Coordinates of C-alpha atoms in Angstrom, one line a residue:
M1 CA -14.2 -44.3 -20.6
S2 CA -16.2 -42.1 -22.9
D3 CA -19.7 -41.1 -22.5
N4 CA -20.9 -44.2 -24.6
G5 CA -18.8 -46.5 -22.7
T6 CA -16.4 -47.2 -25.6
R7 CA -12.6 -46.8 -24.9
R8 CA -10.2 -44.8 -27.1
T9 CA -6.6 -45.0 -27.4
S10 CA -4.4 -42.2 -25.8
T11 CA -3.1 -39.8 -28.3
G12 CA -1.3 -36.5 -28.5
V13 CA -2.9 -34.6 -31.3
G14 CA -1.4 -31.0 -30.9
S15 CA 0.8 -31.0 -33.8
E16 CA -1.8 -32.6 -36.1
A17 CA -4.4 -30.0 -35.4
V18 CA -3.3 -26.3 -34.2
P19 CA 0.6 -26.0 -33.7
R20 CA 1.3 -26.1 -29.8
P21 CA 2.9 -23.1 -28.3
P22 CA 6.8 -23.3 -28.0
C23 CA 8.2 -24.8 -24.8
R24 CA 10.3 -22.0 -23.6
P25 CA 11.5 -21.2 -20.2
P26 CA 10.2 -18.3 -18.0
L27 CA 11.8 -14.9 -18.1
E28 CA 13.1 -12.9 -15.4
L29 CA 13.9 -9.1 -14.8
I30 CA 16.8 -8.9 -12.4
E31 CA 19.4 -6.1 -11.5
A32 CA 23.1 -7.0 -11.9
D33 CA 25.9 -4.6 -11.5
G34 CA 23.7 -1.6 -11.8
E35 CA 21.7 -2.7 -14.9
W36 CA 18.4 -4.4 -15.2
L37 CA 18.6 -7.6 -17.1
V38 CA 15.9 -9.4 -19.2
R39 CA 17.0 -12.9 -19.4
E40 CA 15.9 -16.5 -19.2
Y41 CA 15.0 -17.8 -15.8
R42 CA 16.6 -21.1 -14.8
R43 CA 17.6 -22.9 -11.5
D44 CA 21.1 -23.4 -12.9
Q45 CA 22.4 -20.0 -14.1
A46 CA 25.4 -21.3 -15.8
D47 CA 24.0 -21.3 -19.2
V48 CA 21.3 -18.5 -19.2
T49 CA 20.5 -16.3 -22.2
T50 CA 20.4 -12.8 -21.5
F51 CA 18.4 -10.8 -24.1
A52 CA 18.9 -7.1 -23.1
A53 CA 20.1 -4.8 -20.4
Y54 CA 18.7 -1.4 -19.3
D55 CA 19.5 1.4 -17.0
R56 CA 15.9 1.7 -15.7
R57 CA 13.8 -1.0 -14.4
I58 CA 10.6 0.5 -16.2
D59 CA 12.3 0.1 -19.5
A60 CA 13.2 -3.4 -18.8
M61 CA 9.8 -4.3 -17.4
R62 CA 8.3 -3.0 -20.9
A63 CA 10.9 -5.0 -23.0
G64 CA 10.4 -8.1 -20.7
Q65 CA 6.7 -8.1 -21.1
G66 CA 7.0 -7.5 -24.9
R67 CA 9.4 -10.4 -25.4
M68 CA 7.2 -12.6 -23.1
N69 CA 4.1 -11.8 -25.3
A70 CA 6.0 -11.9 -28.9
D71 CA 7.9 -15.0 -28.2
R72 CA 5.4 -16.7 -26.2
H73 CA 7.3 -17.2 -22.9
P74 CA 5.0 -18.4 -20.1
C75 CA 5.7 -15.7 -17.6
L76 CA 8.0 -13.0 -16.3
L77 CA 9.5 -13.0 -12.8
R78 CA 10.4 -9.5 -11.4
W79 CA 13.1 -9.6 -8.8
D80 CA 12.9 -6.7 -6.2
A81 CA 16.2 -7.9 -4.5
P82 CA 18.4 -10.8 -4.9
D83 CA 16.3 -13.1 -2.8
I84 CA 12.9 -11.5 -3.3
V85 CA 10.5 -12.1 -6.2
G86 CA 8.2 -8.9 -6.3
D87 CA 5.7 -10.2 -8.8
I88 CA 5.0 -12.8 -11.5
Y89 CA 3.6 -11.8 -14.8
W90 CA 1.9 -14.4 -16.7
N91 CA 1.3 -14.6 -20.6
E92 CA -2.4 -14.8 -21.0
L93 CA -1.8 -17.9 -23.2
F94 CA -0.5 -19.8 -20.3
E95 CA -3.0 -18.6 -17.7
R96 CA -4.8 -22.0 -17.5
L97 CA -4.4 -25.4 -18.9
V98 CA -7.7 -27.5 -18.9
V99 CA -8.6 -31.1 -18.7
E100 CA -12.1 -31.4 -20.0
W101 CA -14.6 -33.8 -22.0
S102 CA -14.6 -32.9 -25.8
R103 CA -17.9 -34.1 -27.4
M104 CA -16.3 -33.4 -30.9
L105 CA -13.4 -35.8 -30.1
D106 CA -15.3 -38.2 -28.0
A107 CA -12.5 -38.0 -25.6
W108 CA -10.8 -36.3 -22.5
V109 CA -8.6 -33.6 -23.8
V110 CA -5.8 -31.4 -22.5
V111 CA -6.0 -28.0 -23.9
P112 CA -5.2 -24.3 -23.0
D113 CA -8.4 -22.7 -21.9
G114 CA -10.1 -20.9 -24.8
E115 CA -7.4 -22.0 -27.4
P116 CA -7.9 -24.5 -30.1
V117 CA -4.8 -26.5 -29.3
V118 CA -5.1 -30.1 -28.1
F119 CA -1.9 -31.4 -26.3
H120 CA -3.4 -34.6 -25.6
A121 CA -6.7 -36.8 -26.1
A122 CA -7.3 -40.0 -24.1
S123 CA -10.4 -42.3 -23.3
D124 CA -10.2 -42.0 -19.7
L125 CA -10.0 -39.0 -17.3
E126 CA -7.0 -40.5 -15.2
S127 CA -4.7 -40.6 -18.2
A128 CA -5.5 -37.1 -19.3
Y129 CA -5.1 -35.8 -15.8
E130 CA -1.7 -37.4 -15.6
T131 CA -0.8 -35.9 -19.1
G132 CA -2.2 -32.5 -18.0
K133 CA 0.1 -32.4 -15.0
T134 CA 3.1 -33.1 -17.3
V135 CA 2.1 -30.4 -19.7
L136 CA 1.7 -27.9 -16.6
R137 CA 5.2 -28.7 -15.6
E138 CA 6.9 -28.7 -18.8
Y139 CA 5.2 -25.8 -20.5
D140 CA 4.9 -23.7 -17.2
F141 CA 1.2 -23.1 -17.3
K142 CA 0.0 -20.9 -14.4
R143 CA -2.5 -23.6 -13.3
L144 CA -4.3 -26.8 -14.3
V145 CA -8.1 -27.2 -14.1
V146 CA -9.8 -30.5 -14.3
R147 CA -13.4 -30.5 -15.1
D148 CA -15.9 -33.4 -14.9
G149 CA -18.2 -34.2 -17.9
D150 CA -20.7 -31.4 -17.1
G151 CA -17.8 -28.8 -17.0
T152 CA -17.9 -28.4 -13.3
T153 CA -14.4 -27.9 -11.8
E154 CA -13.2 -30.7 -9.9
T155 CA -9.5 -30.2 -9.1
T156 CA -7.2 -27.4 -9.4
V157 CA -3.3 -27.8 -9.6
E158 CA -1.0 -24.5 -9.6
H159 CA 2.2 -24.0 -10.9
R160 CA 5.1 -24.7 -8.4
F161 CA 5.9 -20.9 -8.1
L162 CA 2.4 -20.2 -6.9
R163 CA 2.4 -23.4 -4.5
H164 CA 5.6 -22.1 -3.1
G165 CA 4.4 -18.5 -2.7
I166 CA 7.6 -17.2 -4.1
A167 CA 6.0 -13.9 -5.0
E168 CA 4.2 -13.3 -1.7
S169 CA 5.2 -10.5 0.6
G170 CA 7.8 -11.4 3.0
V171 CA 8.9 -14.7 1.2
R172 CA 12.6 -15.1 0.8
F173 CA 13.3 -17.2 -2.3
D174 CA 16.3 -19.3 -3.2
R175 CA 16.0 -20.6 -6.7
E176 CA 18.2 -23.5 -5.9
R177 CA 15.9 -24.7 -3.2
L178 CA 12.7 -24.7 -5.2
P179 CA 12.2 -28.2 -6.8
A180 CA 12.8 -28.3 -10.4
K181 CA 10.2 -29.4 -12.8
S182 CA 9.5 -32.7 -11.1
A183 CA 6.0 -34.4 -10.8
E184 CA 3.5 -32.1 -9.6
E185 CA 1.7 -33.3 -6.5
T186 CA -2.1 -33.3 -6.6
P187 CA -3.4 -30.8 -3.9
T188 CA -5.1 -32.9 -1.0
D189 CA -6.6 -32.0 2.3
E190 CA -5.7 -33.4 5.7
N191 CA -7.6 -36.6 5.0
G192 CA -6.0 -37.3 1.8
E193 CA -8.8 -36.4 -0.1
T194 CA -8.6 -34.0 -3.3
D195 CA -9.1 -30.4 -2.1
P196 CA -12.1 -28.6 -3.6
D197 CA -11.7 -26.1 -6.3
P198 CA -11.0 -22.5 -4.5
P199 CA -14.1 -20.3 -4.5
D200 CA -14.7 -18.2 -7.4
I201 CA -13.3 -14.7 -6.9
G202 CA -14.6 -13.3 -10.2
P203 CA -12.7 -11.8 -13.2
A204 CA -9.6 -9.7 -12.7
T205 CA -10.1 -6.2 -12.6
P206 CA -7.7 -3.1 -13.0
S207 CA -7.9 -2.8 -9.0
S208 CA -7.1 -6.5 -8.4
T209 CA -4.3 -6.5 -11.1
L210 CA -2.9 -3.5 -9.6
M211 CA -2.9 -4.8 -6.0
A212 CA -1.2 -8.0 -7.3
A213 CA 1.3 -5.9 -9.2
I214 CA 2.3 -3.9 -6.1
P215 CA 3.4 -6.3 -3.3
D216 CA 4.1 -3.4 -0.8
L217 CA 0.3 -2.5 -0.8
T218 CA -1.8 -3.8 2.0
Q219 CA -4.9 -1.9 1.1
L220 CA -6.4 -0.5 -2.0
E221 CA -9.2 1.9 -2.3
E222 CA -10.8 3.3 -5.8
L223 CA -10.9 7.1 -5.6
D224 CA -11.6 8.0 -9.3
T225 CA -11.7 5.8 -12.3
A226 CA -13.5 7.9 -14.7
G227 CA -10.7 9.9 -16.4
Y228 CA -7.7 9.4 -18.4
V229 CA -5.7 8.8 -15.3
H230 CA -7.2 6.5 -12.5
R231 CA -6.7 7.4 -8.8
Y232 CA -6.4 4.9 -6.0
R233 CA -5.4 5.3 -2.3
G234 CA -4.0 2.6 -0.3
K235 CA -1.8 1.6 2.7
W236 CA 2.1 0.8 2.1
T237 CA 3.9 -1.5 4.2
D238 CA 5.4 1.2 6.3
G239 CA 2.1 2.2 7.4
E240 CA 1.9 5.4 5.3
E241 CA -0.8 6.3 3.1
A242 CA 0.1 5.9 -0.7
L243 CA -1.7 7.3 -3.6
I244 CA -1.4 5.6 -7.0
A245 CA -2.0 7.2 -10.4
L246 CA -2.8 4.6 -13.2
L247 CA -3.1 5.3 -16.9
D248 CA -6.6 4.2 -17.8
P249 CA -6.1 0.4 -19.0
D250 CA -8.6 1.0 -21.8
R251 CA -6.3 3.7 -23.1
S252 CA -2.9 2.0 -22.3
D253 CA -2.6 0.7 -26.0
D254 CA -2.1 4.3 -27.2
R255 CA 1.7 4.6 -27.5
T256 CA 1.6 8.4 -27.1
A257 CA -0.4 8.4 -24.0
A258 CA 1.9 5.6 -22.4
K259 CA 5.0 7.3 -23.4
R260 CA 3.8 10.8 -22.0
F261 CA 2.7 9.2 -18.7
V262 CA 6.2 7.4 -18.2
T263 CA 8.1 10.6 -19.3
S264 CA 6.3 12.5 -16.6
V265 CA 6.7 9.8 -14.0
D266 CA 10.5 9.7 -15.0
D267 CA 10.8 13.4 -14.4
W268 CA 9.1 13.2 -11.0
Q269 CA 11.1 10.1 -10.0
A270 CA 14.5 12.0 -11.0
L271 CA 13.4 14.7 -8.4
S272 CA 12.0 12.4 -5.8
D273 CA 14.7 12.8 -3.3
E274 CA 14.1 16.4 -2.9
P275 CA 12.2 17.1 0.5
T276 CA 9.7 19.4 -1.2
V277 CA 8.9 16.7 -4.0
A278 CA 6.3 13.8 -3.0
T279 CA 8.3 10.5 -2.5
V280 CA 7.7 8.0 -5.3
Y281 CA 7.6 4.7 -3.8
D282 CA 7.3 2.6 -7.0
V283 CA 6.6 2.5 -10.5
G284 CA 5.4 -0.2 -13.0
V285 CA 3.6 -1.1 -16.1
S286 CA 0.8 -3.7 -15.3
P287 CA -2.0 -3.5 -15.8
S288 CA -0.8 -0.1 -17.5
P289 CA 1.6 2.3 -16.4
W290 CA 1.4 3.5 -12.9
V291 CA 3.1 5.3 -10.2
A292 CA 2.7 5.0 -6.4
Y293 CA 3.8 7.9 -4.1
H294 CA 3.7 9.3 -0.6
A295 CA 0.2 10.9 0.0
G296 CA 1.0 13.2 2.9
E297 CA -2.0 14.1 5.2
R298 CA -4.3 15.9 2.5
S299 CA -4.0 18.1 -0.5
A300 CA -3.9 21.7 -0.1
E301 CA -7.3 21.9 -1.7
R302 CA -8.6 20.2 1.4
L303 CA -6.6 21.9 4.2
A304 CA -6.0 25.4 2.8
D305 CA -8.8 27.0 4.8
A306 CA -7.7 25.5 8.0
L307 CA -4.1 26.6 7.8
S308 CA -2.7 29.9 9.3
L309 CA -1.4 32.7 7.1
D310 CA 2.3 31.6 8.1
S311 CA 1.6 28.1 7.0
R312 CA 0.0 29.0 3.7
L313 CA 3.2 31.0 2.9
R314 CA 5.2 28.2 3.9
V315 CA 3.4 25.8 1.7
I316 CA 3.9 28.4 -1.1
E317 CA 7.6 28.4 -0.3
D318 CA 8.0 24.6 -0.4
I319 CA 6.2 24.4 -3.8
A320 CA 8.3 27.2 -5.2
A321 CA 11.5 25.3 -4.1
A322 CA 10.3 22.0 -5.8
A323 CA 9.4 23.8 -9.1
T324 CA 12.7 25.7 -9.0
V325 CA 14.8 22.6 -8.5
A326 CA 12.8 21.1 -11.4
A327 CA 13.5 24.0 -13.6
Q328 CA 17.2 23.5 -12.9
Q329 CA 16.8 20.2 -14.7
D330 CA 14.6 21.7 -17.6
V331 CA 11.5 20.3 -16.1
Y332 CA 8.7 22.9 -16.5
A333 CA 5.4 20.8 -17.0
T334 CA 4.9 20.8 -13.4
E335 CA 1.1 21.1 -13.3
I336 CA 0.9 23.1 -10.1
T337 CA -2.7 22.8 -8.8
P338 CA -4.2 22.7 -5.3
G339 CA -4.8 19.2 -5.9
T340 CA -1.1 18.3 -6.6
V341 CA 0.2 20.2 -3.6
R342 CA 0.3 17.6 -0.8
I343 CA 0.5 18.6 2.8
R344 CA 3.2 16.5 4.6
S345 CA 2.1 18.1 7.8
H346 CA -0.2 20.6 9.0
N347 CA 1.5 21.2 12.3
E348 CA 2.5 24.9 12.6
P349 CA 4.1 25.8 10.3
A350 CA 2.8 23.4 7.7
R351 CA 5.0 21.8 5.1
A352 CA 4.2 20.6 1.5
A353 CA 5.4 18.5 -1.3
L354 CA 4.6 18.5 -4.9
A355 CA 3.1 15.6 -6.7
G356 CA 1.6 14.7 -10.1
W357 CA 4.2 16.5 -12.3
G358 CA 2.1 17.0 -15.3
I359 CA 0.8 13.4 -15.8
E360 CA -2.8 14.2 -16.1
R361 CA -2.3 16.9 -18.6
A362 CA 0.3 15.1 -20.5
V363 CA -2.1 12.1 -21.0
R364 CA -5.2 14.3 -21.9
T365 CA -3.3 16.2 -24.7
A366 CA -2.3 12.8 -26.2
F367 CA -6.0 12.6 -27.0
D368 CA -6.3 16.2 -28.1
D369 CA -8.0 17.1 -24.8
R370 CA -7.0 20.6 -23.8
R371 CA -9.3 21.4 -21.1
V372 CA -9.0 24.5 -19.2
T373 CA -8.7 25.0 -15.3
P374 CA -8.2 28.2 -13.3
Y375 CA -4.8 27.1 -13.1
T376 CA -3.9 26.9 -16.7
A377 CA -1.4 29.4 -18.1
P378 CA -2.3 31.5 -21.1
E379 CA 0.5 29.8 -23.2
Q380 CA -0.9 26.4 -22.2
L381 CA -4.1 27.2 -24.1
A382 CA -2.0 27.1 -27.3
G383 CA -0.3 23.7 -26.2
A384 CA 3.0 25.6 -25.2
I385 CA 5.2 25.5 -22.0
A386 CA 7.5 28.4 -21.1
T387 CA 10.2 28.4 -18.5
T388 CA 8.0 30.6 -16.4
T389 CA 4.9 28.4 -16.7
P390 CA 5.5 27.2 -13.2
V391 CA 5.6 30.8 -12.0
Y392 CA 2.3 31.4 -13.4
Q393 CA 0.9 28.2 -11.8
L394 CA 2.2 28.7 -8.4
G395 CA 0.6 32.2 -8.6
T396 CA -2.8 31.0 -9.3
V397 CA -2.4 28.4 -6.4
A398 CA -1.2 30.9 -4.1
Y399 CA -4.1 33.1 -5.0
R400 CA -6.4 30.2 -4.0
L401 CA -4.5 29.7 -0.7
L402 CA -4.4 33.3 0.3
C403 CA -7.6 34.7 -1.1
G404 CA -10.0 31.7 -0.5
R405 CA -11.4 31.7 -4.0
E406 CA -10.0 30.3 -7.3
P407 CA -8.7 32.9 -10.0
F408 CA -11.2 34.2 -12.5
R409 CA -14.2 33.1 -10.6
G410 CA -17.3 34.7 -12.0
E411 CA -15.9 35.3 -15.3
P412 CA -18.2 34.1 -18.1
T413 CA -15.5 32.5 -20.4
L414 CA -12.6 31.0 -18.7
P415 CA -10.0 30.9 -21.6
N416 CA -10.7 34.4 -22.3
A417 CA -10.3 35.5 -18.8
I418 CA -6.9 33.7 -18.8
R419 CA -5.9 35.1 -21.9
N420 CA -6.8 38.7 -20.9
G421 CA -5.6 38.3 -17.4
T422 CA -8.8 39.6 -15.9
V423 CA -8.3 38.4 -12.5
R424 CA -10.0 40.0 -9.4
P425 CA -7.4 42.0 -7.4
A426 CA -6.1 39.6 -4.4
S427 CA -6.7 42.4 -1.7
D428 CA -10.3 42.7 -2.8
G429 CA -12.5 41.5 0.0
T430 CA -9.8 39.5 1.7
G431 CA -8.1 41.7 4.1
L432 CA -4.6 41.2 2.4
P433 CA -2.7 44.4 1.9
S434 CA -3.0 46.1 -1.2
G435 CA 0.8 45.5 -2.1
V436 CA 0.0 42.0 -3.0
D437 CA -1.9 42.8 -6.1
A438 CA 1.3 43.9 -8.0
V439 CA 3.2 40.7 -6.9
F440 CA 0.1 38.7 -8.2
R441 CA 0.0 40.6 -11.4
R442 CA 3.6 40.1 -12.2
A443 CA 3.4 36.4 -11.4
M444 CA 0.3 35.9 -13.5
A445 CA 1.3 38.2 -16.3
T446 CA -0.1 36.9 -19.7
D447 CA 3.3 37.5 -21.2
P448 CA 5.5 34.8 -19.9
K449 CA 8.6 37.3 -20.3
R450 CA 7.1 39.6 -17.7
R451 CA 6.8 37.3 -14.9
Y452 CA 9.3 36.5 -12.0
A453 CA 12.3 34.6 -13.3
S454 CA 11.7 31.7 -10.9
P455 CA 8.9 30.3 -8.5
E456 CA 11.4 31.2 -5.6
A457 CA 11.6 34.8 -6.6
F458 CA 7.8 35.0 -6.6
A459 CA 7.5 33.3 -3.2
D460 CA 10.1 35.8 -1.8
A461 CA 8.4 38.7 -3.1
L462 CA 4.9 37.6 -1.6
A463 CA 6.6 36.8 1.6
D464 CA 8.2 40.2 1.8
T465 CA 4.9 41.8 1.3
L466 CA 2.9 39.8 3.9
R467 CA 5.4 39.2 6.7

């Protein structure tokens, strides 16, 4: 019934107005024989089209999401194991299908939310609702929302993937057991009445999207969301604390920034099995590229003053080992700072692992932001990296750990001080023996060729002087 009491003939008008989206199957990202495949999702896998295969999951994720958006597939399933769906990524065009009253057409219509595509128009709500469930099923919309004449939500029907919770943590999913595209059931309560619409949880945010994208996270807390790389802290399923670095979603469309973020993460992940490298838990690309890693107890920046001399030397040796292993794989953009040195255990002697791996600086320079810190090497002022850049950076961090102050503190112009090498002697006012001054001068030489050949060589020289 229309508002004026007249009845209209039910009609599907999508092709007569704006063309409907194509009726394509969902995509899935799944590992097979050591490769990550991007292919169609179907219950029956006998006749499935595979679009591409990749060695790395992150490359397959980018390709899968690109194909989903470009070819207008409704969603992408990411398999974490043969029977575990880690997450479902929805094409925004298929987020919500709506049954509502159209004053312009004087009819109840079935339309994608916010899109000028009319799948169906009918004179009565019941007919439109039944057609809406069919469209939800056939086109794989995420959910169907039914609104009354005033625009108030009356009923919500979710896609069968969501109703069966296939991406929820701990759910084992057998595609053969999930019902095929059969008639969707209207959600009802224990009395057989239509369930009320779930409470409004507000618009999606980077935090909520990130939480949904990482099923192993049980908690998430914002630490810093003001810079190029956003920082979060959360609890992993094993109970350990995890830190998450996320490329600012507002900058994720910049291909150079995204590529540099991913390249830095790839370098880090290749070394993640080393005991002195912070363990990478997982990586992903939604809502923008991110990496989740083991946090350790605290950063060296927080715990430095509470550590014994022997523990500080052990931390320096651990980071030297990480940087040296990286150099053996031609990775020199390690960005060693007190903040990227994570203390794994502060029990004597303390142990440490290196995190970060140049992500922050790599992304900043994509926007021509070359800010200088007390841990910036002279060659980095000109945008260069030398094979001994990690030696210099480790020298500055060791200076902070052993002297209790940052290098170049008190200098009027930090870049000039770094270029000139005008750092206060390490033995000045610290109680350290004067022999350390020569060790630091060599490690922090302005000429990269005059430094120690490797971070481990510097750490050994420092230990020989202080032990």
